[in-house]
PDB file of C-alpha atoms in Angstrom:
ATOM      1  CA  UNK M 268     146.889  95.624  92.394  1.00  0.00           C
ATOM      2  CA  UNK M 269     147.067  97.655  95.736  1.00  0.00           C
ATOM      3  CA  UNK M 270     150.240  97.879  97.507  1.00  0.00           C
ATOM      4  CA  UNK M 271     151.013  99.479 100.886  1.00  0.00           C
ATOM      5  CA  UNK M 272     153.653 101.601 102.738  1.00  0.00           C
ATOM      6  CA  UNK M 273     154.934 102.152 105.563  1.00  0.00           C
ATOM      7  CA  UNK M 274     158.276 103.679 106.793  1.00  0.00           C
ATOM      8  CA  UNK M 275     159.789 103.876 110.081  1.00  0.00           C
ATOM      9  CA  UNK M 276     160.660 107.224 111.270  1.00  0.00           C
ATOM     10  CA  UNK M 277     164.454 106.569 110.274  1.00  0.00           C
ATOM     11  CA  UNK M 278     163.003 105.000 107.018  1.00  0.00           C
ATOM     12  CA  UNK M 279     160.844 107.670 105.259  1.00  0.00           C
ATOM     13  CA  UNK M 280     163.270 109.261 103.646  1.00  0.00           C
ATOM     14  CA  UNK M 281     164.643 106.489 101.854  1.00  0.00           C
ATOM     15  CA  UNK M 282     161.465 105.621 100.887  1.00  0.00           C
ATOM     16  CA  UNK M 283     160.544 108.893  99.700  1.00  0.00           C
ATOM     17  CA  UNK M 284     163.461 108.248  97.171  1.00  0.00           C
ATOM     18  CA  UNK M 285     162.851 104.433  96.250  1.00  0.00           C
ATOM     19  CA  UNK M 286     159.264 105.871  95.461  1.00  0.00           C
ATOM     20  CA  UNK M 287     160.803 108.400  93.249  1.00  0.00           C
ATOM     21  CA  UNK M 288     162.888 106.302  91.603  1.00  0.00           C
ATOM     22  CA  UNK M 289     160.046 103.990  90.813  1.00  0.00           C
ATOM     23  CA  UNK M 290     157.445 106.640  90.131  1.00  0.00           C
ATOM     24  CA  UNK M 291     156.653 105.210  86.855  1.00  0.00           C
ATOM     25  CA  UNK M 292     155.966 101.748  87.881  1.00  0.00           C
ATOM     26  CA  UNK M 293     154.290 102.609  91.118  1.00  0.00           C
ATOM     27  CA  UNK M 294     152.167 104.828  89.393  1.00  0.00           C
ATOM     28  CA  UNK M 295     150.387 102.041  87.763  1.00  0.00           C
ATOM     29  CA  UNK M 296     148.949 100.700  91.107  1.00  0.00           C
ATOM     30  CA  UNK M 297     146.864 101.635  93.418  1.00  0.00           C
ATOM     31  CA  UNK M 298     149.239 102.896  96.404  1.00  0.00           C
ATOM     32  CA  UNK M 299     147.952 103.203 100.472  1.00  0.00           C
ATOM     33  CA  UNK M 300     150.092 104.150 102.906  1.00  0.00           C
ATOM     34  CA  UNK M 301     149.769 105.437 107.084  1.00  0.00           C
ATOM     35  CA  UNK M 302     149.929 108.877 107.392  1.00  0.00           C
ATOM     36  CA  UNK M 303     152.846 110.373 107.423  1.00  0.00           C
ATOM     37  CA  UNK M 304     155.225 107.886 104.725  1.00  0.00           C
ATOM     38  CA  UNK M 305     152.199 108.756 102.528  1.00  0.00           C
ATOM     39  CA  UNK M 306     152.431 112.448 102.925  1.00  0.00           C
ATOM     40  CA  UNK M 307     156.362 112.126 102.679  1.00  0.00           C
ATOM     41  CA  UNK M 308     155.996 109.925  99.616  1.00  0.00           C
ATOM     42  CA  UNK M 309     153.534 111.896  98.062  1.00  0.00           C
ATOM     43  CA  UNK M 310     155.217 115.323  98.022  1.00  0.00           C
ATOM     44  CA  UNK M 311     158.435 113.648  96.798  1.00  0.00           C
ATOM     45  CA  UNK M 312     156.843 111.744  93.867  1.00  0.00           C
ATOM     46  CA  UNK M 313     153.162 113.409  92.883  1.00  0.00           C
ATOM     47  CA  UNK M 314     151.851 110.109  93.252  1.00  0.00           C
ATOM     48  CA  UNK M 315     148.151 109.389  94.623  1.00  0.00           C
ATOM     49  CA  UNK M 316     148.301 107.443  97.696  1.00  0.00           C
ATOM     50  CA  UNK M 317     145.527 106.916  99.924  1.00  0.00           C
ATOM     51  CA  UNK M 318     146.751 107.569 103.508  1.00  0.00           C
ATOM     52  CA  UNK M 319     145.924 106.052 106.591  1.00  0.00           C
ATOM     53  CA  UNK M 320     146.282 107.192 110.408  1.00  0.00           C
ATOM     54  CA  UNK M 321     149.968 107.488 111.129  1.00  0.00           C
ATOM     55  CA  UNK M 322     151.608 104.509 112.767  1.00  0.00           C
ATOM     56  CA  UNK M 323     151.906 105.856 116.496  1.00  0.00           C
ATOM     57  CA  UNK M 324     148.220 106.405 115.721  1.00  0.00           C
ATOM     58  CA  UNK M 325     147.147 102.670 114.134  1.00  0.00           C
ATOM     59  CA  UNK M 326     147.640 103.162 110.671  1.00  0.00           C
ATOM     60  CA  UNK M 327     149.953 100.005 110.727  1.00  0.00           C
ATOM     61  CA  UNK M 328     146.449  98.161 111.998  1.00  0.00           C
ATOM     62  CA  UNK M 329     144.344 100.000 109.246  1.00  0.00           C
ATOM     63  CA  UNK M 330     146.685  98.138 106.649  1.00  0.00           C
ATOM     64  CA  UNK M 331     146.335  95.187 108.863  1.00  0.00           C
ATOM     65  CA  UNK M 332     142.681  95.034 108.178  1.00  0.00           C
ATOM     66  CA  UNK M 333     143.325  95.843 104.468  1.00  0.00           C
ATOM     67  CA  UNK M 334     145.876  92.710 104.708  1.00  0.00           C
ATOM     68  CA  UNK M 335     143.584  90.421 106.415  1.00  0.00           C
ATOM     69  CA  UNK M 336     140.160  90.929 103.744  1.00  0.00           C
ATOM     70  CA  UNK M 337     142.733  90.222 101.018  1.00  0.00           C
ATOM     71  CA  UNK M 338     142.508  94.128  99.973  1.00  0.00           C
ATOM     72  CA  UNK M 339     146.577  94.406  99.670  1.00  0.00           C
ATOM     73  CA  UNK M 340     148.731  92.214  97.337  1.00  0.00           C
ATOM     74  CA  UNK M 341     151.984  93.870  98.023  1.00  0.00           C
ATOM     75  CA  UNK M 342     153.740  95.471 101.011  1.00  0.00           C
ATOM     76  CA  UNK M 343     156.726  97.425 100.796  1.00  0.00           C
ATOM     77  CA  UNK M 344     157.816  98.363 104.865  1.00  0.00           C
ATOM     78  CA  UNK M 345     161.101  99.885 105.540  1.00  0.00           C
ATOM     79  CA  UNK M 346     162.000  99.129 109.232  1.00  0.00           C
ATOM     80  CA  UNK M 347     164.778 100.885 110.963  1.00  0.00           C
ATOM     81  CA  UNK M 348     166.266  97.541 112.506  1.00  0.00           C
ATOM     82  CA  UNK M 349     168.905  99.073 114.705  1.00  0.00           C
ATOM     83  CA  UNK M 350     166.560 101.244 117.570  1.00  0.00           C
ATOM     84  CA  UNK M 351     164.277  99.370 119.139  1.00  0.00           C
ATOM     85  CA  UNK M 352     160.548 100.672 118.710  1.00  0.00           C
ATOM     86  CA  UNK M 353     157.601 100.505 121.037  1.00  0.00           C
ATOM     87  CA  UNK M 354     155.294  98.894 118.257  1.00  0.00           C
ATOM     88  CA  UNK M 355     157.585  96.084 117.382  1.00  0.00           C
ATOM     89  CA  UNK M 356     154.677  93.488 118.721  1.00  0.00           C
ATOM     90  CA  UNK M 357     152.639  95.170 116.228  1.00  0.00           C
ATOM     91  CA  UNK M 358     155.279  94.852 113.331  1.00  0.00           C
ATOM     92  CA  UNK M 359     155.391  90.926 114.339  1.00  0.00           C
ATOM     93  CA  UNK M 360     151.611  91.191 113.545  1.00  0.00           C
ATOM     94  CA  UNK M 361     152.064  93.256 110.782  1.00  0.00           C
ATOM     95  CA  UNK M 362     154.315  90.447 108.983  1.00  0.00           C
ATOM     96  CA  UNK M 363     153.116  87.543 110.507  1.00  0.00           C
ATOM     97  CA  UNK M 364     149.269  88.815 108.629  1.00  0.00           C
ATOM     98  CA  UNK M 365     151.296  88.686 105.331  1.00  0.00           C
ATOM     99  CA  UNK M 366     152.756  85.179 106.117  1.00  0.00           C
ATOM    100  CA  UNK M 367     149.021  83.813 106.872  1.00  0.00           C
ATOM    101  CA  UNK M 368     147.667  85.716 103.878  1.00  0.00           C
ATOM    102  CA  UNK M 369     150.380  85.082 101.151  1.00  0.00           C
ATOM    103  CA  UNK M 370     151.489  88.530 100.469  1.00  0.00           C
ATOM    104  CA  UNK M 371     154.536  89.409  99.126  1.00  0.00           C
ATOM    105  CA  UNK M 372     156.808  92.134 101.861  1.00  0.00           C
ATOM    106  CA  UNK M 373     159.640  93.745 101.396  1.00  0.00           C
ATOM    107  CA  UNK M 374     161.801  94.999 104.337  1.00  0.00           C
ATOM    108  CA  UNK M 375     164.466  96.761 103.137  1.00  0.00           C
ATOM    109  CA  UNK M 376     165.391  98.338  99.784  1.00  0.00           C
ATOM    110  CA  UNK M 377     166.995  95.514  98.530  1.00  0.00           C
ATOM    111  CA  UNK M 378     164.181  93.272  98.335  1.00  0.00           C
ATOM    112  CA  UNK M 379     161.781  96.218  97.390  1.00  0.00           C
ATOM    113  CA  UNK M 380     163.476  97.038  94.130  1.00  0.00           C
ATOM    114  CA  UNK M 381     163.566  92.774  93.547  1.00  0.00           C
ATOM    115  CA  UNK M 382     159.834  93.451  94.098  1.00  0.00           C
ATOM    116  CA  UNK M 383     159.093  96.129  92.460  1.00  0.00           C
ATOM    117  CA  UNK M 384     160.953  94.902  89.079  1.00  0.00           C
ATOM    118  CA  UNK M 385     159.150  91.615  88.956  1.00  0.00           C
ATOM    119  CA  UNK M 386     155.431  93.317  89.458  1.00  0.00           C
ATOM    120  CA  UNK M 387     157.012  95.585  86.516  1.00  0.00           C
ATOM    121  CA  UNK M 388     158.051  92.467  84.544  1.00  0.00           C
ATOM    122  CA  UNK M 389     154.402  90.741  85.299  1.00  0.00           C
ATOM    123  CA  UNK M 390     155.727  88.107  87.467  1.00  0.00           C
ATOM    124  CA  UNK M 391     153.629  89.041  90.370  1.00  0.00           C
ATOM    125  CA  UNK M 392     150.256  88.891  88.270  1.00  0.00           C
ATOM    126  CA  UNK M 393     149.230  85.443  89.899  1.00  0.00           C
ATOM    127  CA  UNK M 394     148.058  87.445  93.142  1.00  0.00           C
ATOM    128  CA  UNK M 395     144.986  88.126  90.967  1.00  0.00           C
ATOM    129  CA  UNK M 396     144.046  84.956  90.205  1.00  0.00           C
ATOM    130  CA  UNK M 397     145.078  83.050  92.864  1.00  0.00           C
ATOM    131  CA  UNK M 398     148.528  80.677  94.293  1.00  0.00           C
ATOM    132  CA  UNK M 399     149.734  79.260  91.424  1.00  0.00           C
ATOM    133  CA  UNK M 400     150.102  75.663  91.412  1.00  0.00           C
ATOM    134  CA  UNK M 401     153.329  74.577  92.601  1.00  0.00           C
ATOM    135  CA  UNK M 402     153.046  70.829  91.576  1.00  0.00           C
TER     136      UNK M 402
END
C-alpha cells in the first residue's frame, strides 16, 4: 500500500510529529512525499520516503500523476486553512483526483490518525482488491 504526503508550509511540523508518532505503522508502507515534508518527515522519524519535487516546484502534480494511474491508495495532506496559498487551484485538483479515483485523504490530524488506525486495524485492505460491494 503506498501512501503520500504533503504538508503546507505551516503544516510540516505537525506532520513531522504525527509521522513520529505513527512510525511503527507507517513504516509498514511504502511512503512518497514532495520534497521538502519528505525531508522534514524523514529526519524526524528514519523512515524511507521517496520524495518528490517540492510543492512550489510540482511535487503536488507528481503525486497527482501517482493518484491518477491508481499508484497511491492513501493520502495524508495537512493544509494550513487559515492563509490563503497561491496553489489552492491545484489543491482543488489535488482532492478532487482522489474523489474521481476513490482514495481515501485526510486533511487534518484528526482524520489522519482515524486513518491511520483503521489501515493499522486492516480495514483499509479492500483498496487492494477493489470497492467493496456496498449492496
Amino acid at each position: 500500500m503506498n501512501i503520500a504526503l504533503i504538508a503546507h508550509d505551516a503544516k510540516k511540523e505537525l506532520m513531522a510529529q504525527f509521522c513520529t508518532a505513527y512510525c511503527g505503522i507507517l513504516s509498514r508502507y511504502s511512503l512518497c512525499a514532495t520534497g521538502t515534508t519528505g525531508k522534514i518527515v524523514s529526519e524526524a522519524t528514519g523512515l524511507s520516503i521517496k520524495r518528490y519535487l517540492s510543492g512550489k516546484q510540482g511535487g503536488g502534480e507528481q503525486i497527482c500523476s501517482r493518484i491518477s494511474c491508481n499508484e497511491i491508495d492513501v493520502l495524508l495532506f495537512f493544509r494550513d486553512p487559515i492563509n490563503p496559498k497561491a496553489s489552492e487551484p491545484n489543491d482543488m485538483n489535488l482532492l478532487r483526483l482522489c474523489d474521481v479515483h476513490n482514495i481515501p485523504v485526510a486533511t487534518n490530524i484528526a482524520t489522519a490518525e482515524a486513518l491511520i488506525l483503521a489501515l493499522d486495524r486492516g480495514d483499509l485492505d479492500w483498496r487492494k482488491v477493489g470497492t467493496p460491494n456496498l449492496a
